[in-house]
CSV table of C-alpha atoms in Angstrom, one decimal:
chain,number,residue,atom,x,y,z
A,1,MET,CA,-83.4,75.3,-53.3
A,2,ALA,CA,-81.7,78.7,-52.5
A,3,ARG,CA,-79.1,76.9,-50.3
A,4,ARG,CA,-78.3,74.5,-53.1
A,5,ARG,CA,-77.8,77.3,-55.6
A,6,GLN,CA,-75.5,79.1,-53.2
A,7,GLU,CA,-73.4,75.9,-52.8
A,8,ILE,CA,-73.1,75.4,-56.5
A,9,ALA,CA,-72.1,79.0,-57.0
A,10,LEU,CA,-69.3,78.8,-54.4
A,11,GLN,CA,-66.8,77.3,-56.9
A,12,ALA,CA,-66.8,78.4,-60.5
A,13,GLU,CA,-66.5,75.5,-62.9
A,14,ILE,CA,-63.7,75.9,-65.4
A,15,GLU,CA,-63.3,73.5,-68.4
A,16,THR,CA,-62.0,75.7,-71.2
A,17,GLN,CA,-58.9,77.8,-71.8
A,18,GLU,CA,-61.1,80.9,-72.2
A,19,GLU,CA,-62.8,80.3,-68.9
A,20,TRP,CA,-59.5,79.7,-67.3
A,21,ASN,CA,-58.1,83.0,-68.5
A,22,GLU,CA,-61.1,84.9,-67.3
A,23,ALA,CA,-61.1,83.2,-63.8
A,24,ILE,CA,-57.5,83.8,-62.9
A,25,ASN,CA,-57.4,87.4,-64.1
A,26,LYS,CA,-60.2,88.5,-61.8
A,27,ASP,CA,-59.2,91.2,-59.4
A,28,GLY,CA,-58.5,89.6,-56.0
A,29,LEU,CA,-57.5,86.2,-54.9
A,30,THR,CA,-58.8,83.1,-56.7
A,31,VAL,CA,-58.2,79.7,-55.2
A,32,VAL,CA,-58.4,76.9,-57.9
A,33,ASP,CA,-58.8,73.2,-57.2
A,34,ILE,CA,-57.1,71.5,-60.1
A,35,TYR,CA,-58.6,68.1,-60.8
A,36,GLN,CA,-58.4,65.2,-63.3
A,37,ALA,CA,-61.5,64.0,-65.2
A,38,TYR,CA,-61.2,60.5,-63.7
A,39,GLY,CA,-61.1,61.7,-60.1
A,40,GLY,CA,-63.1,64.9,-60.0
A,41,PRO,CA,-62.5,67.9,-57.7
A,42,CYS,CA,-61.6,67.5,-54.0
A,43,LYS,CA,-65.1,67.5,-52.5
A,44,ALA,CA,-63.8,67.2,-49.0
A,45,MET,CA,-62.6,70.8,-49.0
A,46,GLU,CA,-65.9,72.4,-50.1
A,47,PRO,CA,-67.3,72.8,-46.6
A,48,LYS,CA,-64.0,74.4,-45.5
A,49,PHE,CA,-64.0,76.8,-48.3
A,50,ARG,CA,-67.6,77.7,-47.7
A,51,THR,CA,-66.9,78.4,-44.1
A,52,ILE,CA,-64.0,80.6,-44.9
A,53,LYS,CA,-66.0,82.5,-47.5
A,54,ASN,CA,-69.0,83.0,-45.2
A,55,THR,CA,-66.9,84.0,-42.4
A,56,LEU,CA,-64.8,86.6,-44.3
A,57,GLY,CA,-67.6,87.7,-46.6
A,58,ASP,CA,-64.9,89.2,-48.8
A,59,ALA,CA,-65.9,89.9,-52.4
A,60,ILE,CA,-62.3,89.6,-53.7
A,61,LEU,CA,-62.0,86.0,-52.5
A,62,ASN,CA,-63.0,83.6,-55.2
A,63,PHE,CA,-63.0,79.8,-55.5
A,64,ALA,CA,-63.0,77.7,-58.6
A,65,ILE,CA,-62.5,74.1,-59.9
A,66,ALA,CA,-60.6,73.5,-63.1
A,67,LYS,CA,-60.4,70.3,-65.2
A,68,ALA,CA,-56.7,69.8,-66.2
A,69,ASP,CA,-57.6,67.6,-69.0
A,70,THR,CA,-59.3,70.3,-71.1
A,71,ILE,CA,-57.2,73.4,-70.3
A,72,ASP,CA,-53.9,74.0,-72.2
A,73,SER,CA,-52.4,76.0,-69.3
A,74,LEU,CA,-52.8,73.1,-67.0
A,75,GLU,CA,-51.0,70.5,-69.2
A,76,LYS,CA,-48.2,70.2,-66.7
A,77,HIS,CA,-50.8,69.1,-64.0
A,78,ARG,CA,-52.3,66.3,-66.0
A,79,GLY,CA,-52.2,62.8,-64.7
A,80,ARG,CA,-51.4,63.8,-61.1
A,81,CYS,CA,-53.6,62.1,-58.6
A,82,GLU,CA,-52.9,64.3,-55.5
A,83,PRO,CA,-55.2,67.3,-54.8
A,84,CYS,CA,-53.6,70.5,-56.1
A,85,PHE,CA,-54.8,74.1,-55.2
A,86,LEU,CA,-53.4,77.1,-57.0
A,87,PHE,CA,-53.6,80.7,-55.7
A,88,TYR,CA,-54.0,83.4,-58.3
A,89,ALA,CA,-53.8,87.1,-57.4
A,90,THR,CA,-55.1,89.2,-60.3
A,91,GLY,CA,-53.5,87.0,-62.9
A,92,VAL,CA,-50.3,86.1,-61.0
A,93,LEU,CA,-49.7,82.7,-59.5
A,94,VAL,CA,-48.7,83.6,-55.9
A,95,ASP,CA,-49.0,80.3,-54.0
A,96,ALA,CA,-49.9,76.6,-54.1
A,97,VAL,CA,-50.9,73.7,-51.8
A,98,ILE,CA,-50.4,70.1,-52.7
A,99,GLY,CA,-52.7,67.7,-50.8
A,100,ALA,CA,-56.0,68.3,-49.0
A,101,ASN,CA,-54.4,70.0,-46.0
A,102,ALA,CA,-57.1,72.1,-44.5
A,103,PRO,CA,-55.2,74.1,-41.9
A,104,GLU,CA,-52.5,75.0,-44.5
A,105,LEU,CA,-55.1,76.0,-47.1
A,106,GLN,CA,-56.8,78.2,-44.6
A,107,ARG,CA,-53.5,79.8,-43.4
A,108,LYS,CA,-52.4,80.5,-47.0
A,109,ILE,CA,-55.8,81.9,-48.0
A,110,MET,CA,-55.7,84.4,-45.1
A,111,LEU,CA,-52.1,85.3,-45.8
A,112,ASN,CA,-52.5,85.8,-49.5
A,113,LEU,CA,-55.8,87.5,-49.2
A,114,GLU,CA,-54.4,90.2,-46.9
A,115,GLU,CA,-51.4,90.7,-49.1
A,116,GLU,CA,-53.6,91.1,-52.2
A,117,LYS,CA,-55.9,93.6,-50.4
A,118,ARG,CA,-52.8,95.6,-49.5
A,119,ILE,CA,-51.5,95.6,-53.1
A,120,LEU,CA,-54.9,96.6,-54.5
A,121,LYS,CA,-55.1,99.4,-52.0
A,122,GLU,CA,-51.5,100.7,-52.0
A,123,GLY,CA,-49.9,99.3,-55.1
A,124,GLY,CA,-46.9,97.0,-55.3
A,125,GLU,CA,-45.5,94.0,-57.1
A,126,ARG,CA,-46.9,90.6,-56.7
A,127,ARG,CA,-44.3,87.9,-56.1
A,128,GLU,CA,-44.8,85.0,-58.6
A,129,PHE,CA,-44.7,81.5,-57.1
A,130,ILE,CA,-42.4,79.0,-58.7
A,131,PHE,CA,-44.1,75.6,-58.9
A,132,GLN,CA,-41.1,73.4,-58.1
A,133,GLN,CA,-42.9,70.1,-58.3
A,134,ILE,CA,-44.0,70.7,-61.8
A,135,ASP,CA,-40.9,72.4,-63.0
A,136,GLN,CA,-38.7,69.5,-61.9
A,137,ASP,CA,-40.3,67.3,-64.6
A,138,GLU,CA,-39.4,69.6,-67.5
A,139,ASP,CA,-36.4,69.0,-69.8
A,140,GLU,CA,-35.0,72.5,-69.8
A,141,GLU,CA,-31.7,74.2,-69.4
A,142,VAL,CA,-30.5,74.7,-65.9
A,143,ASP,CA,-30.6,78.2,-64.5
A,144,PRO,CA,-27.0,79.6,-64.5
A,145,ARG,CA,-27.4,80.5,-60.9
A,146,LEU,CA,-28.2,76.9,-60.2
A,147,GLN,CA,-25.0,75.8,-61.9
A,148,ARG,CA,-23.0,78.4,-60.1
A,149,HIS,CA,-24.3,77.8,-56.6
A,150,ARG,CA,-25.5,74.3,-56.4
A,151,SER,CA,-22.2,72.4,-55.6
A,152,SER,CA,-22.3,68.7,-54.7
A,153,SER,CA,-22.2,69.7,-51.0
A,154,VAL,CA,-25.3,71.8,-51.3
A,155,ALA,CA,-27.1,69.1,-53.2
A,156,ASN,CA,-26.2,66.5,-50.7
A,157,ALA,CA,-27.3,68.7,-47.8
A,158,ILE,CA,-30.6,69.4,-49.3
A,159,THR,CA,-31.2,65.8,-50.4
A,160,SER,CA,-30.4,64.5,-46.8
A,161,GLN,CA,-32.2,67.5,-45.3
A,162,GLN,CA,-29.1,68.2,-43.2
A,163,TYR,CA,-29.2,72.0,-43.5
A,164,THR,CA,-30.8,75.0,-42.0
A,165,LEU,CA,-31.4,78.7,-42.9
A,166,ALA,CA,-30.4,81.9,-41.1
A,167,VAL,CA,-31.4,85.5,-42.1
A,168,ILE,CA,-29.1,88.4,-40.9
A,169,ARG,CA,-31.5,91.3,-40.4
A,170,PRO,CA,-31.4,94.5,-42.4
A,171,ASP,CA,-30.2,96.5,-39.3
A,172,ALA,CA,-27.2,94.3,-38.8
A,173,TYR,CA,-26.4,94.5,-42.5
A,174,ALA,CA,-26.6,98.3,-42.5
A,175,ASP,CA,-24.4,98.5,-39.4
A,176,GLY,CA,-21.7,96.3,-40.9
A,177,LYS,CA,-22.1,93.3,-38.6
A,178,VAL,CA,-22.4,90.7,-41.2
A,179,ASP,CA,-18.7,89.5,-41.1
A,180,GLU,CA,-18.8,89.3,-37.3
A,181,ILE,CA,-22.0,87.3,-37.3
A,182,VAL,CA,-20.7,84.9,-40.0
A,183,GLU,CA,-17.5,84.4,-38.1
A,184,THR,CA,-19.4,83.6,-34.9
A,185,ILE,CA,-21.5,81.0,-36.7
A,186,THR,CA,-18.5,79.3,-38.4
A,187,GLN,CA,-16.5,79.3,-35.2
A,188,ASN,CA,-19.3,77.2,-33.7
A,189,GLY,CA,-19.0,74.4,-36.2
A,190,PHE,CA,-21.3,75.5,-39.0
A,191,LYS,CA,-20.3,75.4,-42.6
A,192,ILE,CA,-21.8,78.1,-44.9
A,193,LEU,CA,-22.9,76.5,-48.1
A,194,VAL,CA,-24.6,79.6,-49.6
A,195,GLN,CA,-24.5,83.3,-48.6
A,196,GLU,CA,-26.7,85.7,-50.6
A,197,GLU,CA,-28.2,89.2,-50.2
A,198,HIS,CA,-32.0,89.2,-50.3
A,199,HIS,CA,-34.4,92.1,-49.9
A,200,LEU,CA,-37.6,90.6,-48.4
A,201,ASN,CA,-40.9,92.0,-49.6
A,202,GLU,CA,-43.8,92.1,-47.1
A,203,HIS,CA,-45.4,88.9,-48.3
A,204,ASP,CA,-42.1,87.0,-47.9
A,205,ALA,CA,-41.5,88.5,-44.5
A,206,ARG,CA,-44.9,87.6,-43.2
A,207,GLU,CA,-44.6,84.0,-44.6
A,208,LEU,CA,-41.1,83.7,-43.0
A,209,HIS,CA,-42.3,84.9,-39.6
A,210,ARG,CA,-45.8,83.5,-39.6
A,211,TYR,CA,-45.1,81.7,-36.3
A,212,LYS,CA,-44.6,85.0,-34.6
A,213,MET,CA,-48.0,86.4,-35.7
A,214,ASN,CA,-49.4,86.4,-32.2
A,215,GLN,CA,-46.3,87.7,-30.5
A,216,GLU,CA,-46.0,91.3,-29.3
A,217,GLY,CA,-44.1,93.6,-31.8
A,218,TYR,CA,-44.9,91.4,-34.8
A,219,GLU,CA,-45.8,94.4,-37.1
A,220,GLU,CA,-42.7,96.3,-36.1
A,221,HIS,CA,-40.6,93.2,-36.8
A,222,ILE,CA,-42.1,92.8,-40.3
A,223,ALA,CA,-41.4,96.6,-41.0
A,224,ARG,CA,-37.7,96.1,-39.9
A,225,MET,CA,-37.3,93.0,-42.1
A,226,THR,CA,-38.5,94.8,-45.2
A,227,SER,CA,-36.6,98.0,-44.6
A,228,GLY,CA,-33.5,97.0,-46.5
A,229,PRO,CA,-31.3,94.1,-47.7
A,230,SER,CA,-30.9,91.0,-45.5
A,231,VAL,CA,-28.3,88.2,-45.9
A,232,VAL,CA,-29.5,84.7,-46.3
A,233,LEU,CA,-27.3,81.8,-45.1
A,234,LEU,CA,-27.7,78.2,-46.0
A,235,LEU,CA,-25.9,76.3,-43.3
A,236,GLN,CA,-24.8,72.8,-42.4
A,237,LYS,CA,-23.3,71.2,-39.3
A,238,THR,CA,-22.1,67.7,-40.0
A,239,ASP,CA,-21.5,66.8,-36.3
A,240,ALA,CA,-24.8,68.3,-35.0
A,241,LYS,CA,-26.0,66.9,-31.7
A,242,ALA,CA,-29.6,66.5,-32.8
A,243,SER,CA,-30.0,68.3,-36.2
A,244,THR,CA,-28.5,71.3,-37.9
A,245,VAL,CA,-31.8,73.2,-37.3
A,246,ASP,CA,-31.8,72.4,-33.6
A,247,ASP,CA,-28.1,73.3,-33.1
A,248,LEU,CA,-28.5,76.7,-34.8
A,249,ARG,CA,-31.5,77.5,-32.7
A,250,GLU,CA,-29.6,76.7,-29.6
A,251,LEU,CA,-26.6,78.8,-30.7
A,252,VAL,CA,-28.7,81.9,-31.6
A,253,ASN,CA,-30.6,81.8,-28.3
A,254,SER,CA,-27.3,81.5,-26.3
A,255,ASP,CA,-25.4,84.3,-28.1
A,256,GLU,CA,-26.4,88.0,-27.6
A,257,LEU,CA,-25.0,89.1,-31.0
A,258,LEU,CA,-26.9,86.4,-32.9
A,259,LYS,CA,-30.1,86.7,-30.8
A,260,THR,CA,-30.6,90.4,-31.7
A,261,ASN,CA,-29.5,90.2,-35.4
A,262,VAL,CA,-30.4,86.8,-36.8
A,263,ASP,CA,-33.6,84.9,-37.6
A,264,TYR,CA,-33.5,81.2,-38.0
A,265,THR,CA,-35.6,78.3,-39.1
A,266,PRO,CA,-37.6,77.2,-35.9
A,267,SER,CA,-38.4,73.6,-37.0
A,268,THR,CA,-37.5,71.0,-39.6
A,269,ASP,CA,-41.3,70.9,-40.5
A,270,ASN,CA,-41.1,74.0,-42.6
A,271,ILE,CA,-37.5,74.0,-43.7
A,272,HIS,CA,-38.2,73.2,-47.3
A,273,ASP,CA,-40.9,75.9,-47.6
A,274,GLU,CA,-38.4,78.5,-46.3
A,275,LEU,CA,-35.7,77.3,-48.7
A,276,MET,CA,-38.2,77.7,-51.6
A,277,LEU,CA,-39.1,81.2,-50.3
A,278,LEU,CA,-35.6,82.5,-49.8
A,279,LEU,CA,-33.4,80.5,-52.3
A,280,PRO,CA,-35.7,79.1,-54.9
A,281,HIS,CA,-32.9,78.6,-57.4
A,282,ILE,CA,-31.0,76.5,-54.9
A,283,ALA,CA,-34.0,74.4,-53.9
A,284,ARG,CA,-34.6,73.4,-57.4
A,285,ARG,CA,-32.7,70.2,-58.0
A,286,PRO,CA,-31.8,68.0,-60.9
A,287,ARG,CA,-34.0,65.0,-61.3
A,288,THR,CA,-32.9,61.8,-59.7
A,289,PRO,CA,-33.2,58.4,-61.5
A,290,GLU,CA,-36.2,57.7,-59.3
A,291,GLU,CA,-37.9,60.9,-60.5
A,292,ASN,CA,-37.3,59.9,-64.2
A,293,LEU,CA,-39.4,56.7,-63.7
A,294,GLU,CA,-42.4,56.5,-66.0
A,295,ARG,CA,-45.8,56.8,-64.1
A,296,THR,CA,-49.0,55.2,-65.0
A,297,LEU,CA,-52.5,54.7,-63.6
A,298,ALA,CA,-54.4,51.4,-63.1
A,299,ILE,CA,-58.1,51.0,-62.1
A,300,ILE,CA,-59.3,47.8,-60.4
A,301,ARG,CA,-62.9,47.3,-61.6
A,302,PRO,CA,-65.6,47.4,-59.0
A,303,SER,CA,-66.6,43.7,-59.4
A,304,ALA,CA,-63.0,42.6,-58.5
A,305,LEU,CA,-62.3,45.2,-55.8
A,306,LYS,CA,-63.7,43.5,-52.7
A,307,LEU,CA,-62.5,40.0,-53.7
A,308,TYR,CA,-59.2,40.5,-55.3
A,309,LYS,CA,-57.9,44.0,-54.4
A,310,ASP,CA,-54.9,42.8,-52.3
A,311,ALA,CA,-54.1,40.0,-54.8
A,312,ILE,CA,-54.1,42.3,-57.7
A,313,ILE,CA,-51.8,44.8,-56.0
A,314,ASP,CA,-49.4,42.1,-54.9
A,315,ARG,CA,-49.3,40.8,-58.5
A,316,ILE,CA,-48.5,44.3,-59.8
A,317,ARG,CA,-45.7,44.7,-57.3
A,318,ASP,CA,-44.3,41.2,-58.0
A,319,SER,CA,-44.1,42.3,-61.7
A,320,GLY,CA,-41.7,45.0,-60.8
A,321,PHE,CA,-44.0,48.0,-60.4
A,322,GLU,CA,-44.0,50.4,-57.4
A,323,VAL,CA,-47.4,51.3,-56.1
A,324,THR,CA,-47.0,54.8,-54.9
A,325,ARG,CA,-50.7,55.5,-54.0
A,326,THR,CA,-54.0,53.8,-53.8
A,327,LEU,CA,-57.4,55.5,-53.7
A,328,GLU,CA,-61.0,54.3,-53.6
A,329,ILE,CA,-63.5,56.4,-55.4
A,330,GLN,CA,-67.0,56.1,-56.9
A,331,LEU,CA,-66.8,57.1,-60.6
A,332,THR,CA,-69.7,59.0,-62.3
A,333,ARG,CA,-70.9,57.9,-65.7
A,334,GLN,CA,-69.3,61.1,-67.2
A,335,GLN,CA,-65.9,60.3,-65.7
A,336,VAL,CA,-66.0,56.7,-66.9
A,337,GLU,CA,-67.0,57.9,-70.4
A,338,GLU,CA,-64.1,60.3,-70.5
A,339,PHE,CA,-61.6,57.8,-69.2
A,340,TYR,CA,-62.6,55.2,-71.7
A,341,ALA,CA,-63.2,57.6,-74.6
A,342,SER,CA,-60.7,55.7,-76.8
A,343,LYS,CA,-62.9,52.6,-76.5
A,344,LYS,CA,-66.1,54.3,-77.6
A,345,ASN,CA,-66.3,52.5,-80.9
A,346,GLU,CA,-65.7,49.1,-79.4
A,347,PRO,CA,-68.6,46.6,-79.1
A,348,TYR,CA,-67.9,46.2,-75.4
A,349,TYR,CA,-67.9,49.9,-74.6
A,350,GLU,CA,-71.4,50.1,-73.0
A,351,ASP,CA,-70.6,46.9,-71.0
A,352,ILE,CA,-67.5,48.7,-69.5
A,353,ILE,CA,-69.5,51.8,-68.7
A,354,GLN,CA,-72.2,49.7,-66.9
A,355,GLU,CA,-69.5,47.7,-65.0
A,356,MET,CA,-67.7,50.8,-63.8
A,357,THR,CA,-70.8,52.7,-62.6
A,358,ARG,CA,-73.2,50.0,-61.3
A,359,TYR,CA,-71.6,49.6,-57.9
A,360,LYS,CA,-72.6,52.1,-55.2
C-alpha cells in the first residue's frame, strides 16, 4: 500500500487554473505532462520519471500531469494528440519536449535541473522558452526582426534544411578576428544568410555544447563562451558535396584559424534545436498552406476496430482527408463521458458509454 501511495504522489494532478498556477510557481524545476481528456497522460513515461526522481533524490525536482481541457493557460495545447512535456523553473517556461522521447527528456531534466540549482544558489535570469510549435498557429503580427531578417533565401534555406550554424567565439570577437573569419568562410563557397551578435548565457552555452560534456576542458570552454559577445552565422552552401552541415565541419577542421575560433553544428540531427536556441526569431516561420489545414479527430468504435479498421481509414482517405496519426487506446468511462458530454441528454447516451468502454 505504501508503494502505491508513493507512485500516485510522484506526479501532482492538475485540473484547474488555480492548481496550475500553484504548481508551476514552485521553487525548483517542475516537469508537466500536458494531456487531453480523451487520451490521458503519457503512462509510458512514469517509470522513467520515477527512476530519475529516486536516483537524484532532489527535493526541487517535481513532476505533474495537467489536463489541457480544463486549464485556461493550456488553451493553445488543446486538441493535440502527441505527448507534450513542459519544463517550468520557478514560474518560467524554460524548455519543452514533444513526443515520448525518454533519452531527450532525461537529458533536458538533468540540464535544466542543474541550471535551476545554480540560479537558486547564485542568482541570475531564467531564459524563457519560446514554444514555436504552438506560436506558429496564432494569427498575430509578425515580429519586426522577423520581417527584417527573414528574406526569401533564408526562408527557403530553413524550409529545405539546407543551412548550418557557426558561432564565432568571444575571444575572436574581442581580438577583432570576425572579418577575417567571415572572409575565410565566404571564400570557401558559403553564403552568409544572417550574421548577429549574441551573448550566450550559461544555459545556452551548455545546451549548445552538450555533445562535449565528457570531453576534457568542457567547463573551461563554457566559461569562455559566456565571457562576452559571440557572433552567430546562419550559412548556406548550395553546391555542398554532402550537406551544408558536413561541408562546414570539414572546413573548420581543416583550417587553423577556424578550428581555434569557431564552433559549428556537428550534425543535422540537432540543427533545428540550435537554430531555435540561437536565432529564435529567424526560426519562426509563416504558416504554409498545409499548416492552415483544419484538423479534427475521429474515433473508431471498439466493435468496428478489429473488423473494419483498415476499410474505415481507407474510406476516410478516399474522401479527401489526410490521416496524420493513428493511435489505439483503451478509454476509461470518465474519458468517454467527457468526450461525449454534448450527447448527455440524448436517449442513446448510455449505450454509447457502454459501447466505448466494454471492450478490454
